[in-house]
Amino acid sequence: MGSTLFRTKNVEQSLKDTEEPEHALRKSLSALDLTVFGVGVIIGTGIFVLTGTAAKNTAGPAVALSFVVAGVVCGLAALCYAEFASTVPVAGSAYTFSYASLGEFPAWIIGWDLVLELALGTAVVAVGWSGYIHSLLDNAGWHLPEYLSGRDGAHGFGFDILAAALVLALTAILVVGMKLSARVTSVVVAIKVAVVLVVIIAGAFFIHSGNYSPFVPPKEAVPAGGNLKAPLIQLMIGWAPSNFGVMGIFTAASVVFFAFIGFDVVATAAEETRNPQRDVPRGIIGSLIICTALYVAVAVVVTGMQKYSELSVDAPLADAFKATGHPWFAGLISFGAAVGLTTVCMILLLGQSRVFFAMSRDGLLPRFFSHTHPRFRTPYRPTILLGVVIAIVAGFTSLSELAELVNIGTLFAFIVVAISVIILRNTRPDLERSFRTPWVPVLPVLSVLASLWLMLNLPAETWLRFAVWMVIGFVVYFLYGRTHSRLAQAERAPADAP
C-alpha cells in the first residue's frame, strides 16, 4: 500500500491530460488578466477592516510593518508557486504540484484542503458582501424582510438571499467562460482600486504627525488563555504572544495575513493562460507587489488620520473620515468594499472549481465532473455543483468563527508547495523551468518556517476543525480515490490484459 499512496503523476502525463478534447480548457488569459485576478481576489475586507483591528489591539501605527511582514511570507510562497505554475501549467494549483512531487496521497490531502479553503472562503466573502449591501440599502431607506437577510426573523428562520444570489450569479458568469469572467473582473477591480486610491490620496490631507507617536507602542503582555481559543503555540509551550512592542508587529502579521489570502488562486488558472510559462509568474508576483503597496499605504494613512487607540475595529477607514468631519466618505468606502468582495467571491469560486475539476480528471473524484462544456470549454459541472452548494451554505450560515479555517488551509498549502519545489528539483532536475525559485533550498525552507509560525498563532480550535476535515478526507480517499484514480487503473491494466 505504501508504494501506491506515494505514486506520482509525472509532469509529462499531467500536460498530456490537458490536451484531451473532452477535458481541455480554453486558453484565453494574459499576464494582465492574471494580475487583475490576483489584485481582485486579494483586495477585499482586509484593506477595509483588518487595519483597524491590528492597529488598535496589537501593533499601533507599526501595523504598516505588519503588512510588510505578511507580504514577505506570501512573497516567499509566491516565488515557489511561480516556479511550479510555469513548469506544470495545469489546473489544480498546489494539488497538481504535489501530485508531481510528493505523490498521490499527499496530493489528495492538499486538494481536499483546498476544496475546504476555497469553498468556505467563498461563502464567508458572500456573507460579508451581503452585509455591506444591506448597510447601503438601510442608509437609502430600503429594508429587506429579516427572514431574507439572514438575521433570524421573528419566526426563527433566516436565509441571506443576497449572499446566495451573488454566488449563483457569479457561477453563471464562470460557466459562460473565463474571458467574460476576466472582463467582469477587470471592470470591478478598476472601480475597487480607484476607490482605494481616492481614500489614500484624500486621507493624506488629514494626517497629523502626532498620531504616529509612539510608532511602536510599549509592549503589553497578553493573559494566558488556557483554552481552545488560545493560539496553539501558547498551549504547547506556555508562550503567549504580546500586544504592541516589536513582537506585536509579528503577532499582528498573523491577523492581517487574512488580507493576502487568495493570490495562489492565480496558479489555478495556469491551464487557461495563453503563455503560462511567462505570464503566470508575472501575474502571481505582480499582483502581490501591488496589493502589498496599497495595504501599507492605507495603514499609514488611517493611523495618521486618527490615533490608533481610537480606531474602529469594524470600519476603521469610514470612521477615520467621520472623525475628520467628512462622513460622506463612509458611503464611498462601503461601496468600494461591496464592489471589492464581488471579485473576491468570483475568483475563489473559480479556484475551487478548477481544483475539483483537476481531481476529477485524475479519477480521485467522480470523472463525471471532469468534462468541459462543448461550447464554452469550461468545467461547468463542478462549477454548477459547487455554486449551488456554496449558495445554500452562504444563505443559511454566518460562518464567522469558521473563517479562520480559510487561513490555516492557505498556510498549509504554502508549506506543501515549498516542500514540493525542493523535492522536484532533486527528482526532476531535467525539467524545463522558465521561472526558477532563487536560493533553493534556503528560500523554500524559510517559506515553510514562516508559514508554520503563522499557523501556530491560530487558535487551537481551528486546528481541531482542520483535523476533523482531514480525517473525513482520509476516509473518502481510501474508500474511493485510491482505487479509482487514473494511476491505479493504469497499474491494473497490464494485470487485466490477456
GROMACS .gro file of C-alpha atoms in nm:
model
  498
    1MET     CA    1   0.000   0.000   0.000
    2GLY     CA    2   0.287   0.236   0.078
    3SER     CA    3   0.401   0.243  -0.283
    4THR     CA    4   0.050   0.319  -0.412
    5LEU     CA    5   0.000   0.605  -0.165
    6PHE     CA    6   0.306   0.788  -0.294
    7ARG     CA    7   0.285   0.707  -0.665
    8THR     CA    8   0.348   1.026  -0.861
    9LYS     CA    9   0.189   1.158  -1.176
   10ASN     CA   10   0.476   1.279  -1.391
   11VAL     CA   11   0.471   1.624  -1.540
   12GLU     CA   12   0.456   1.496  -1.897
   13GLN     CA   13   0.138   1.299  -1.822
   14SER     CA   14  -0.020   1.599  -1.649
   15LEU     CA   15   0.042   1.811  -1.957
   16LYS     CA   16  -0.084   1.537  -2.189
   17ASP     CA   17  -0.413   1.512  -1.997
   18THR     CA   18  -0.483   1.879  -2.069
   19GLU     CA   19  -0.487   1.804  -2.443
   20GLU     CA   20  -0.772   1.551  -2.429
   21PRO     CA   21  -1.066   1.713  -2.615
   22GLU     CA   22  -1.331   1.629  -2.355
   23HIS     CA   23  -1.114   1.767  -2.072
   24ALA     CA   24  -0.950   2.062  -2.247
   25LEU     CA   25  -0.991   2.416  -2.116
   26ARG     CA   26  -0.986   2.724  -2.342
   27LYS     CA   27  -0.661   2.923  -2.325
   28SER     CA   28  -0.764   3.289  -2.324
   29LEU     CA   29  -0.585   3.465  -2.036
   30SER     CA   30  -0.287   3.701  -2.048
   31ALA     CA   31  -0.043   3.823  -1.783
   32LEU     CA   32  -0.261   4.132  -1.736
   33ASP     CA   33  -0.570   3.915  -1.685
   34LEU     CA   34  -0.387   3.709  -1.422
   35THR     CA   35  -0.260   4.021  -1.243
   36VAL     CA   36  -0.613   4.161  -1.237
   37PHE     CA   37  -0.739   3.829  -1.098
   38GLY     CA   38  -0.474   3.844  -0.826
   39VAL     CA   39  -0.550   4.203  -0.729
   40GLY     CA   40  -0.921   4.126  -0.745
   41VAL     CA   41  -0.905   3.838  -0.501
   42ILE     CA   42  -0.653   3.988  -0.258
   43ILE     CA   43  -0.812   4.330  -0.207
   44GLY     CA   44  -1.126   4.263  -0.004
   45THR     CA   45  -1.241   4.314   0.351
   46GLY     CA   46  -0.883   4.309   0.474
   47ILE     CA   47  -0.799   4.654   0.347
   48PHE     CA   48  -1.122   4.796   0.491
   49VAL     CA   49  -1.137   4.617   0.828
   50LEU     CA   50  -0.820   4.443   0.945
   51THR     CA   51  -0.613   4.761   0.952
   52GLY     CA   52  -0.813   4.894   1.246
   53THR     CA   53  -0.824   4.566   1.436
   54ALA     CA   54  -0.450   4.505   1.415
   55ALA     CA   55  -0.352   4.867   1.483
   56LYS     CA   56  -0.579   4.918   1.784
   57ASN     CA   57  -0.523   4.586   1.957
   58THR     CA   58  -0.178   4.466   1.860
   59ALA     CA   59   0.067   4.685   1.669
   60GLY     CA   60  -0.032   5.055   1.675
   61PRO     CA   61   0.090   5.264   1.380
   62ALA     CA   62   0.352   4.993   1.319
   63VAL     CA   63   0.071   4.785   1.163
   64ALA     CA   64   0.214   4.910   0.833
   65LEU     CA   65   0.520   4.695   0.909
   66SER     CA   66   0.290   4.402   0.992
   67PHE     CA   67   0.153   4.420   0.639
   68VAL     CA   68   0.508   4.413   0.512
   69VAL     CA   69   0.585   4.101   0.721
   70ALA     CA   70   0.272   3.924   0.599
   71GLY     CA   71   0.356   4.030   0.243
   72VAL     CA   72   0.707   3.884   0.277
   73VAL     CA   73   0.563   3.550   0.399
   74CYS     CA   74   0.331   3.543   0.098
   75GLY     CA   75   0.617   3.656  -0.126
   76LEU     CA   76   0.829   3.358  -0.025
   77ALA     CA   77   0.541   3.127  -0.110
   78ALA     CA   78   0.472   3.321  -0.432
   79LEU     CA   79   0.822   3.251  -0.563
   80CYS     CA   80   0.766   2.879  -0.506
   81TYR     CA   81   0.423   2.892  -0.670
   82ALA     CA   82   0.570   3.077  -0.968
   83GLU     CA   83   0.823   2.801  -1.042
   84PHE     CA   84   0.563   2.527  -1.021
   85ALA     CA   85   0.293   2.711  -1.215
   86SER     CA   86   0.533   2.787  -1.501
   87THR     CA   87   0.674   2.432  -1.504
   88VAL     CA   88   0.342   2.248  -1.462
   89PRO     CA   89   0.079   2.482  -1.614
   90VAL     CA   90  -0.214   2.259  -1.521
   91ALA     CA   91  -0.536   2.342  -1.335
   92GLY     CA   92  -0.529   2.250  -0.969
   93SER     CA   93  -0.255   2.470  -0.822
   94ALA     CA   94  -0.091   2.312  -0.515
   95TYR     CA   95  -0.282   1.987  -0.571
   96THR     CA   96  -0.127   1.936  -0.914
   97PHE     CA   97   0.219   2.041  -0.794
   98SER     CA   98   0.219   1.796  -0.505
   99TYR     CA   99   0.092   1.511  -0.729
  100ALA     CA  100   0.403   1.556  -0.943
  101SER     CA  101   0.645   1.558  -0.649
  102LEU     CA  102   0.507   1.416  -0.323
  103GLY     CA  103   0.270   1.152  -0.456
  104GLU     CA  104  -0.100   1.072  -0.482
  105PHE     CA  105  -0.198   1.063  -0.114
  106PRO     CA  106  -0.027   1.394  -0.024
  107ALA     CA  107  -0.184   1.542  -0.338
  108TRP     CA  108  -0.526   1.425  -0.225
  109ILE     CA  109  -0.471   1.579   0.118
  110ILE     CA  110  -0.380   1.918  -0.027
  111GLY     CA  111  -0.663   1.902  -0.282
  112TRP     CA  112  -0.912   1.820  -0.009
  113ASP     CA  113  -0.769   2.106   0.195
  114LEU     CA  114  -0.807   2.349  -0.097
  115VAL     CA  115  -1.169   2.244  -0.151
  116LEU     CA  116  -1.245   2.341   0.210
  117GLU     CA  117  -1.038   2.660   0.198
  118LEU     CA  118  -1.189   2.798  -0.121
  119ALA     CA  119  -1.548   2.686  -0.057
  120LEU     CA  120  -1.553   2.830   0.291
  121GLY     CA  121  -1.376   3.143   0.173
  122THR     CA  122  -1.637   3.196  -0.100
  123ALA     CA  123  -1.925   3.158   0.144
  124VAL     CA  124  -1.769   3.388   0.403
  125VAL     CA  125  -1.700   3.657   0.144
  126ALA     CA  126  -2.054   3.630   0.004
  127VAL     CA  127  -2.198   3.684   0.353
  128GLY     CA  128  -1.965   3.981   0.404
  129TRP     CA  129  -2.073   4.128   0.069
  130SER     CA  130  -2.436   4.090   0.171
  131GLY     CA  131  -2.367   4.280   0.493
  132TYR     CA  132  -2.225   4.578   0.303
  133ILE     CA  133  -2.519   4.578   0.060
  134HIS     CA  134  -2.766   4.565   0.348
  135SER     CA  135  -2.586   4.861   0.504
  136LEU     CA  136  -2.611   5.062   0.183
  137LEU     CA  137  -2.979   4.970   0.142
  138ASP     CA  138  -3.053   5.062   0.503
  139ASN     CA  139  -2.886   5.401   0.455
  140ALA     CA  140  -3.106   5.457   0.149
  141GLY     CA  141  -3.419   5.369   0.347
  142TRP     CA  142  -3.478   5.033   0.179
  143HIS     CA  143  -3.513   4.734   0.410
  144LEU     CA  144  -3.538   4.368   0.314
  145PRO     CA  145  -3.752   4.143   0.537
  146GLU     CA  146  -3.543   3.997   0.820
  147TYR     CA  147  -3.609   3.640   0.710
  148LEU     CA  148  -3.444   3.722   0.374
  149SER     CA  149  -3.140   3.890   0.527
  150GLY     CA  150  -3.003   3.604   0.735
  151ARG     CA  151  -3.078   3.799   1.052
  152ASP     CA  152  -3.311   3.540   1.208
  153GLY     CA  153  -3.652   3.699   1.197
  154ALA     CA  154  -3.941   3.661   1.436
  155HIS     CA  155  -4.009   3.306   1.321
  156GLY     CA  156  -3.654   3.190   1.394
  157PHE     CA  157  -3.576   3.147   1.024
  158GLY     CA  158  -3.331   3.343   0.819
  159PHE     CA  159  -3.195   3.299   0.468
  160ASP     CA  160  -2.947   3.551   0.331
  161ILE     CA  161  -3.099   3.590  -0.014
  162LEU     CA  162  -2.840   3.843  -0.129
  163ALA     CA  163  -2.542   3.620  -0.042
  164ALA     CA  164  -2.698   3.322  -0.220
  165ALA     CA  165  -2.794   3.532  -0.523
  166LEU     CA  166  -2.440   3.665  -0.558
  167VAL     CA  167  -2.288   3.315  -0.562
  168LEU     CA  168  -2.541   3.190  -0.820
  169ALA     CA  169  -2.489   3.492  -1.046
  170LEU     CA  170  -2.111   3.451  -1.036
  171THR     CA  171  -2.149   3.079  -1.103
  172ALA     CA  172  -2.336   3.160  -1.423
  173ILE     CA  173  -2.061   3.401  -1.533
  174LEU     CA  174  -1.793   3.137  -1.471
  175VAL     CA  175  -1.985   2.876  -1.671
  176VAL     CA  176  -2.011   3.109  -1.972
  177GLY     CA  177  -1.636   3.149  -1.993
  178MET     CA  178  -1.308   3.271  -1.849
  179LYS     CA  179  -1.279   3.564  -2.090
  180LEU     CA  180  -1.613   3.704  -1.974
  181SER     CA  181  -1.503   3.644  -1.616
  182ALA     CA  182  -1.181   3.831  -1.685
  183ARG     CA  183  -1.369   4.126  -1.838
  184VAL     CA  184  -1.612   4.149  -1.546
  185THR     CA  185  -1.322   4.124  -1.303
  186SER     CA  186  -1.125   4.394  -1.486
  187VAL     CA  187  -1.411   4.644  -1.461
  188VAL     CA  188  -1.483   4.569  -1.097
  189VAL     CA  189  -1.115   4.573  -0.995
  190ALA     CA  190  -1.070   4.910  -1.168
  191ILE     CA  191  -1.358   5.054  -0.961
  192LYS     CA  192  -1.225   4.897  -0.641
  193VAL     CA  193  -0.868   5.019  -0.686
  194ALA     CA  194  -0.995   5.366  -0.778
  195VAL     CA  195  -1.190   5.384  -0.451
  196VAL     CA  196  -0.884   5.270  -0.254
  197LEU     CA  197  -0.663   5.531  -0.426
  198VAL     CA  198  -0.917   5.805  -0.356
  199VAL     CA  199  -0.918   5.706   0.011
  200ILE     CA  200  -0.536   5.710   0.024
  201ILE     CA  201  -0.499   6.042  -0.156
  202ALA     CA  202  -0.784   6.218   0.026
  203GLY     CA  203  -0.682   6.077   0.363
  204ALA     CA  204  -0.324   6.201   0.319
  205PHE     CA  205  -0.452   6.559   0.357
  206PHE     CA  206  -0.586   6.482   0.706
  207ILE     CA  207  -0.276   6.316   0.852
  208HIS     CA  208  -0.148   6.453   1.182
  209SER     CA  209   0.209   6.353   1.260
  210GLY     CA  210   0.132   6.336   1.633
  211ASN     CA  211  -0.087   6.031   1.571
  212TYR     CA  212   0.226   5.833   1.478
  213SER     CA  213   0.378   5.879   1.824
  214PRO     CA  214   0.467   5.629   1.953
  215PHE     CA  215   0.508   5.444   1.623
  216VAL     CA  216   0.575   5.119   1.814
  217PRO     CA  217   0.367   5.140   2.137
  218PRO     CA  218   0.512   4.989   2.459
  219LYS     CA  219   0.476   4.615   2.498
  220GLU     CA  220   0.171   4.474   2.680
  221ALA     CA  221   0.157   4.113   2.796
  222VAL     CA  222  -0.137   3.901   2.684
  223PRO     CA  223  -0.303   3.700   2.965
  224ALA     CA  224  -0.265   3.323   2.938
  225GLY     CA  225  -0.564   3.172   2.760
  226GLY     CA  226  -0.553   2.805   2.857
  227ASN     CA  227  -0.843   2.711   2.629
  228LEU     CA  228  -0.908   2.616   2.269
  229LYS     CA  229  -0.949   2.979   2.167
  230ALA     CA  230  -0.588   3.049   2.265
  231PRO     CA  231  -0.313   3.024   1.999
  232LEU     CA  232  -0.187   2.667   1.962
  233ILE     CA  233   0.171   2.770   2.039
  234GLN     CA  234   0.053   2.909   2.373
  235LEU     CA  235  -0.100   2.573   2.470
  236MET     CA  236   0.206   2.383   2.350
  237ILE     CA  237   0.484   2.569   2.530
  238GLY     CA  238   0.306   2.820   2.751
  239TRP     CA  239   0.432   3.111   2.540
  240ALA     CA  240   0.186   3.395   2.494
  241PRO     CA  241   0.216   3.649   2.213
  242SER     CA  242   0.246   4.013   2.313
  243ASN     CA  243   0.044   4.313   2.215
  244PHE     CA  244   0.243   4.609   2.090
  245GLY     CA  245   0.619   4.629   2.112
  246VAL     CA  246   0.835   4.472   1.844
  247MET     CA  247   0.674   4.129   1.887
  248GLY     CA  248   0.334   4.292   1.846
  249ILE     CA  249   0.428   4.367   1.487
  250PHE     CA  250   0.474   3.996   1.417
  251THR     CA  251   0.163   3.896   1.612
  252ALA     CA  252  -0.038   4.146   1.408
  253ALA     CA  253   0.105   3.989   1.093
  254SER     CA  254  -0.089   3.671   1.182
  255VAL     CA  255  -0.405   3.883   1.186
  256VAL     CA  256  -0.350   4.084   0.868
  257PHE     CA  257  -0.240   3.770   0.681
  258PHE     CA  258  -0.612   3.725   0.608
  259ALA     CA  259  -0.583   4.028   0.382
  260PHE     CA  260  -0.344   3.844   0.148
  261ILE     CA  261  -0.534   3.518   0.111
  262GLY     CA  262  -0.613   3.431  -0.247
  263PHE     CA  263  -0.307   3.520  -0.456
  264ASP     CA  264  -0.239   3.150  -0.500
  265VAL     CA  265  -0.569   3.122  -0.690
  266VAL     CA  266  -0.384   3.276  -0.986
  267ALA     CA  267  -0.196   2.948  -1.020
  268THR     CA  268  -0.523   2.756  -1.066
  269ALA     CA  269  -0.580   2.942  -1.394
  270ALA     CA  270  -0.244   2.836  -1.543
  271GLU     CA  271  -0.406   2.587  -1.780
  272GLU     CA  272  -0.628   2.862  -1.926
  273THR     CA  273  -0.337   3.100  -1.989
  274ARG     CA  274  -0.202   3.158  -2.340
  275ASN     CA  275   0.164   3.167  -2.230
  276PRO     CA  276   0.172   3.021  -1.877
  277GLN     CA  277   0.550   2.985  -1.857
  278ARG     CA  278   0.588   3.362  -1.885
  279ASP     CA  279   0.256   3.505  -1.768
  280VAL     CA  280   0.175   3.305  -1.453
  281PRO     CA  281   0.486   3.414  -1.257
  282ARG     CA  282   0.420   3.774  -1.364
  283GLY     CA  283   0.057   3.752  -1.254
  284ILE     CA  284   0.138   3.599  -0.914
  285ILE     CA  285   0.427   3.825  -0.818
  286GLY     CA  286   0.285   4.139  -0.979
  287SER     CA  287  -0.050   4.119  -0.800
  288LEU     CA  288   0.119   4.055  -0.466
  289ILE     CA  289   0.350   4.358  -0.502
  290ILE     CA  290   0.062   4.589  -0.600
  291CYS     CA  291  -0.159   4.478  -0.311
  292THR     CA  292   0.119   4.499  -0.051
  293ALA     CA  293   0.192   4.857  -0.158
  294LEU     CA  294  -0.178   4.950  -0.131
  295TYR     CA  295  -0.211   4.785   0.210
  296VAL     CA  296   0.090   4.966   0.352
  297ALA     CA  297  -0.034   5.299   0.214
  298VAL     CA  298  -0.379   5.251   0.367
  299ALA     CA  299  -0.225   5.156   0.703
  300VAL     CA  300  -0.003   5.466   0.703
  301VAL     CA  301  -0.296   5.694   0.613
  302VAL     CA  302  -0.555   5.559   0.856
  303THR     CA  303  -0.318   5.557   1.156
  304GLY     CA  304  -0.213   5.910   1.065
  305MET     CA  305  -0.569   6.035   1.041
  306GLN     CA  306  -0.678   5.903   1.381
  307LYS     CA  307  -0.497   5.789   1.695
  308TYR     CA  308  -0.454   5.410   1.683
  309SER     CA  309  -0.622   5.368   2.023
  310GLU     CA  310  -0.936   5.540   1.889
  311LEU     CA  311  -0.968   5.345   1.563
  312SER     CA  312  -1.282   5.147   1.494
  313VAL     CA  313  -1.236   4.772   1.464
  314ASP     CA  314  -1.540   4.734   1.236
  315ALA     CA  315  -1.498   5.020   0.987
  316PRO     CA  316  -1.168   5.198   1.057
  317LEU     CA  317  -1.143   5.388   0.727
  318ALA     CA  318  -1.501   5.510   0.732
  319ASP     CA  319  -1.482   5.616   1.099
  320ALA     CA  320  -1.148   5.788   1.045
  321PHE     CA  321  -1.308   6.010   0.782
  322LYS     CA  322  -1.605   6.074   1.011
  323ALA     CA  323  -1.360   6.188   1.279
  324THR     CA  324  -1.218   6.443   1.037
  325GLY     CA  325  -1.564   6.577   0.955
  326HIS     CA  326  -1.615   6.401   0.621
  327PRO     CA  327  -1.879   6.133   0.685
  328TRP     CA  328  -1.981   6.107   0.319
  329PHE     CA  329  -1.664   5.903   0.261
  330ALA     CA  330  -1.823   5.624   0.467
  331GLY     CA  331  -2.071   5.556   0.187
  332LEU     CA  332  -1.793   5.557  -0.072
  333ILE     CA  333  -1.587   5.312   0.133
  334SER     CA  334  -1.887   5.080   0.184
  335PHE     CA  335  -1.945   5.088  -0.191
  336GLY     CA  336  -1.579   5.009  -0.255
  337ALA     CA  337  -1.591   4.719  -0.007
  338ALA     CA  338  -1.904   4.573  -0.168
  339VAL     CA  339  -1.753   4.601  -0.515
  340GLY     CA  340  -1.428   4.451  -0.394
  341LEU     CA  341  -1.592   4.150  -0.237
  342THR     CA  342  -1.769   4.069  -0.564
  343THR     CA  343  -1.443   3.984  -0.739
  344VAL     CA  344  -1.303   3.807  -0.434
  345CYS     CA  345  -1.605   3.578  -0.428
  346MET     CA  346  -1.589   3.505  -0.801
  347ILE     CA  347  -1.218   3.424  -0.809
  348LEU     CA  348  -1.237   3.199  -0.502
  349LEU     CA  349  -1.524   3.014  -0.669
  350LEU     CA  350  -1.318   2.989  -0.987
  351GLY     CA  351  -1.021   2.847  -0.799
  352GLN     CA  352  -1.226   2.585  -0.621
  353SER     CA  353  -1.397   2.464  -0.936
  354ARG     CA  354  -1.056   2.421  -1.104
  355VAL     CA  355  -0.915   2.219  -0.815
  356PHE     CA  356  -1.227   1.999  -0.810
  357PHE     CA  357  -1.201   1.961  -1.191
  358ALA     CA  358  -0.834   1.857  -1.173
  359MET     CA  359  -0.903   1.598  -0.901
  360SER     CA  360  -1.193   1.461  -1.103
  361ARG     CA  361  -0.983   1.439  -1.420
  362ASP     CA  362  -0.731   1.233  -1.223
  363GLY     CA  363  -1.007   0.997  -1.104
  364LEU     CA  364  -0.975   1.087  -0.735
  365LEU     CA  365  -1.328   1.227  -0.757
  366PRO     CA  366  -1.601   1.100  -0.997
  367ARG     CA  367  -1.495   1.163  -1.357
  368PHE     CA  368  -1.844   1.286  -1.436
  369PHE     CA  369  -1.719   1.627  -1.321
  370SER     CA  370  -1.414   1.631  -1.549
  371HIS     CA  371  -1.592   1.707  -1.878
  372THR     CA  372  -1.582   2.061  -2.012
  373HIS     CA  373  -1.872   2.243  -2.175
  374PRO     CA  374  -1.879   2.169  -2.552
  375ARG     CA  375  -1.917   2.538  -2.638
  376PHE     CA  376  -1.763   2.741  -2.355
  377ARG     CA  377  -1.481   2.492  -2.273
  378THR     CA  378  -1.528   2.550  -1.900
  379PRO     CA  379  -1.565   2.284  -1.625
  380TYR     CA  380  -1.936   2.359  -1.596
  381ARG     CA  381  -2.044   2.055  -1.395
  382PRO     CA  382  -1.825   2.113  -1.086
  383THR     CA  383  -1.882   2.489  -1.120
  384ILE     CA  384  -2.260   2.448  -1.104
  385LEU     CA  385  -2.248   2.188  -0.826
  386LEU     CA  386  -2.017   2.391  -0.607
  387GLY     CA  387  -2.201   2.715  -0.683
  388VAL     CA  388  -2.534   2.572  -0.567
  389VAL     CA  389  -2.386   2.415  -0.252
  390ILE     CA  390  -2.197   2.731  -0.156
  391ALA     CA  391  -2.505   2.947  -0.223
  392ILE     CA  392  -2.705   2.734   0.021
  393VAL     CA  393  -2.427   2.744   0.283
  394ALA     CA  394  -2.387   3.121   0.245
  395GLY     CA  395  -2.762   3.169   0.273
  396PHE     CA  396  -2.804   2.978   0.597
  397THR     CA  397  -2.473   3.023   0.780
  398SER     CA  398  -2.284   3.319   0.925
  399LEU     CA  399  -1.954   3.124   0.934
  400SER     CA  400  -1.787   3.391   1.150
  401GLU     CA  401  -1.572   3.151   1.356
  402LEU     CA  402  -1.508   2.909   1.069
  403ALA     CA  403  -1.343   3.184   0.865
  404GLU     CA  404  -1.010   3.103   1.030
  405LEU     CA  405  -1.015   2.766   0.854
  406VAL     CA  406  -0.952   2.957   0.532
  407ASN     CA  407  -0.629   3.090   0.683
  408ILE     CA  408  -0.494   2.758   0.809
  409GLY     CA  409  -0.580   2.590   0.479
  410THR     CA  410  -0.389   2.850   0.281
  411LEU     CA  411  -0.081   2.830   0.503
  412PHE     CA  412  -0.086   2.451   0.480
  413ALA     CA  413  -0.089   2.480   0.100
  414PHE     CA  414   0.208   2.719   0.117
  415ILE     CA  415   0.408   2.462   0.313
  416VAL     CA  416   0.329   2.180   0.072
  417VAL     CA  417   0.427   2.385  -0.235
  418ALA     CA  418   0.757   2.496  -0.079
  419ILE     CA  419   0.849   2.136   0.009
  420SER     CA  420   0.746   2.022  -0.339
  421VAL     CA  421   0.984   2.268  -0.504
  422ILE     CA  422   1.278   2.116  -0.317
  423ILE     CA  423   1.174   1.759  -0.397
  424LEU     CA  424   1.110   1.819  -0.768
  425ARG     CA  425   1.443   1.999  -0.806
  426ASN     CA  426   1.612   1.678  -0.690
  427THR     CA  427   1.392   1.419  -0.860
  428ARG     CA  428   1.345   1.601  -1.193
  429PRO     CA  429   1.640   1.836  -1.249
  430ASP     CA  430   1.590   1.788  -1.624
  431LEU     CA  431   1.254   1.970  -1.637
  432GLU     CA  432   1.244   2.296  -1.829
  433ARG     CA  433   1.180   2.574  -1.578
  434SER     CA  434   1.106   2.913  -1.733
  435PHE     CA  435   1.100   3.059  -1.382
  436ARG     CA  436   1.326   2.927  -1.108
  437THR     CA  437   1.276   2.997  -0.739
  438PRO     CA  438   1.600   3.160  -0.618
  439TRP     CA  439   1.820   3.022  -0.339
  440VAL     CA  440   1.678   2.671  -0.326
  441PRO     CA  441   1.655   2.509  -0.075
  442VAL     CA  442   1.707   2.808   0.159
  443LEU     CA  443   1.413   3.016   0.037
  444PRO     CA  444   1.158   2.729   0.037
  445VAL     CA  445   1.272   2.631   0.389
  446LEU     CA  446   1.220   2.991   0.504
  447SER     CA  447   0.874   2.981   0.345
  448VAL     CA  448   0.789   2.665   0.539
  449LEU     CA  449   0.908   2.810   0.869
  450ALA     CA  450   0.730   3.144   0.819
  451SER     CA  451   0.401   2.976   0.725
  452LEU     CA  452   0.426   2.732   1.015
  453TRP     CA  453   0.487   3.021   1.256
  454LEU     CA  454   0.166   3.194   1.147
  455MET     CA  455  -0.025   2.864   1.169
  456LEU     CA  456   0.090   2.815   1.529
  457ASN     CA  457  -0.052   3.156   1.616
  458LEU     CA  458  -0.402   3.043   1.511
  459PRO     CA  459  -0.646   2.919   1.779
  460ALA     CA  460  -0.628   2.555   1.883
  461GLU     CA  461  -0.996   2.506   1.793
  462THR     CA  462  -0.912   2.600   1.435
  463TRP     CA  463  -0.653   2.320   1.428
  464LEU     CA  464  -0.915   2.082   1.570
  465ARG     CA  465  -1.170   2.164   1.299
  466PHE     CA  466  -0.899   2.134   1.036
  467ALA     CA  467  -0.805   1.789   1.168
  468VAL     CA  468  -1.168   1.673   1.152
  469TRP     CA  469  -1.193   1.780   0.787
  470MET     CA  470  -0.869   1.597   0.709
  471VAL     CA  471  -0.998   1.276   0.872
  472ILE     CA  472  -1.309   1.293   0.652
  473GLY     CA  473  -1.077   1.333   0.354
  474PHE     CA  474  -0.878   1.024   0.452
  475VAL     CA  475  -1.200   0.819   0.458
  476VAL     CA  476  -1.308   0.942   0.115
  477TYR     CA  477  -0.967   0.869  -0.037
  478PHE     CA  478  -0.938   0.514   0.095
  479LEU     CA  479  -1.298   0.426   0.006
  480TYR     CA  480  -1.294   0.580  -0.342
  481GLY     CA  481  -0.992   0.773  -0.467
  482ARG     CA  482  -0.720   0.512  -0.408
  483THR     CA  483  -0.886   0.254  -0.635
  484HIS     CA  484  -1.046   0.485  -0.892
  485SER     CA  485  -0.754   0.714  -0.972
  486ARG     CA  486  -0.614   0.702  -1.324
  487LEU     CA  487  -0.279   0.590  -1.191
  488ALA     CA  488  -0.444   0.297  -1.010
  489GLN     CA  489  -0.631   0.198  -1.326
  490ALA     CA  490  -0.310   0.219  -1.530
  491GLU     CA  491  -0.136  -0.013  -1.282
  492ARG     CA  492  -0.417  -0.266  -1.306
  493ALA     CA  493  -0.435  -0.260  -1.685
  494PRO     CA  494  -0.131  -0.485  -1.752
  495ALA     CA  495  -0.253  -0.739  -1.499
  496ASP     CA  496  -0.600  -0.745  -1.655
  497ALA     CA  497  -0.467  -0.787  -2.008
  498PRO     CA  498  -0.488  -1.140  -2.158
   0.00000   0.00000   0.00000
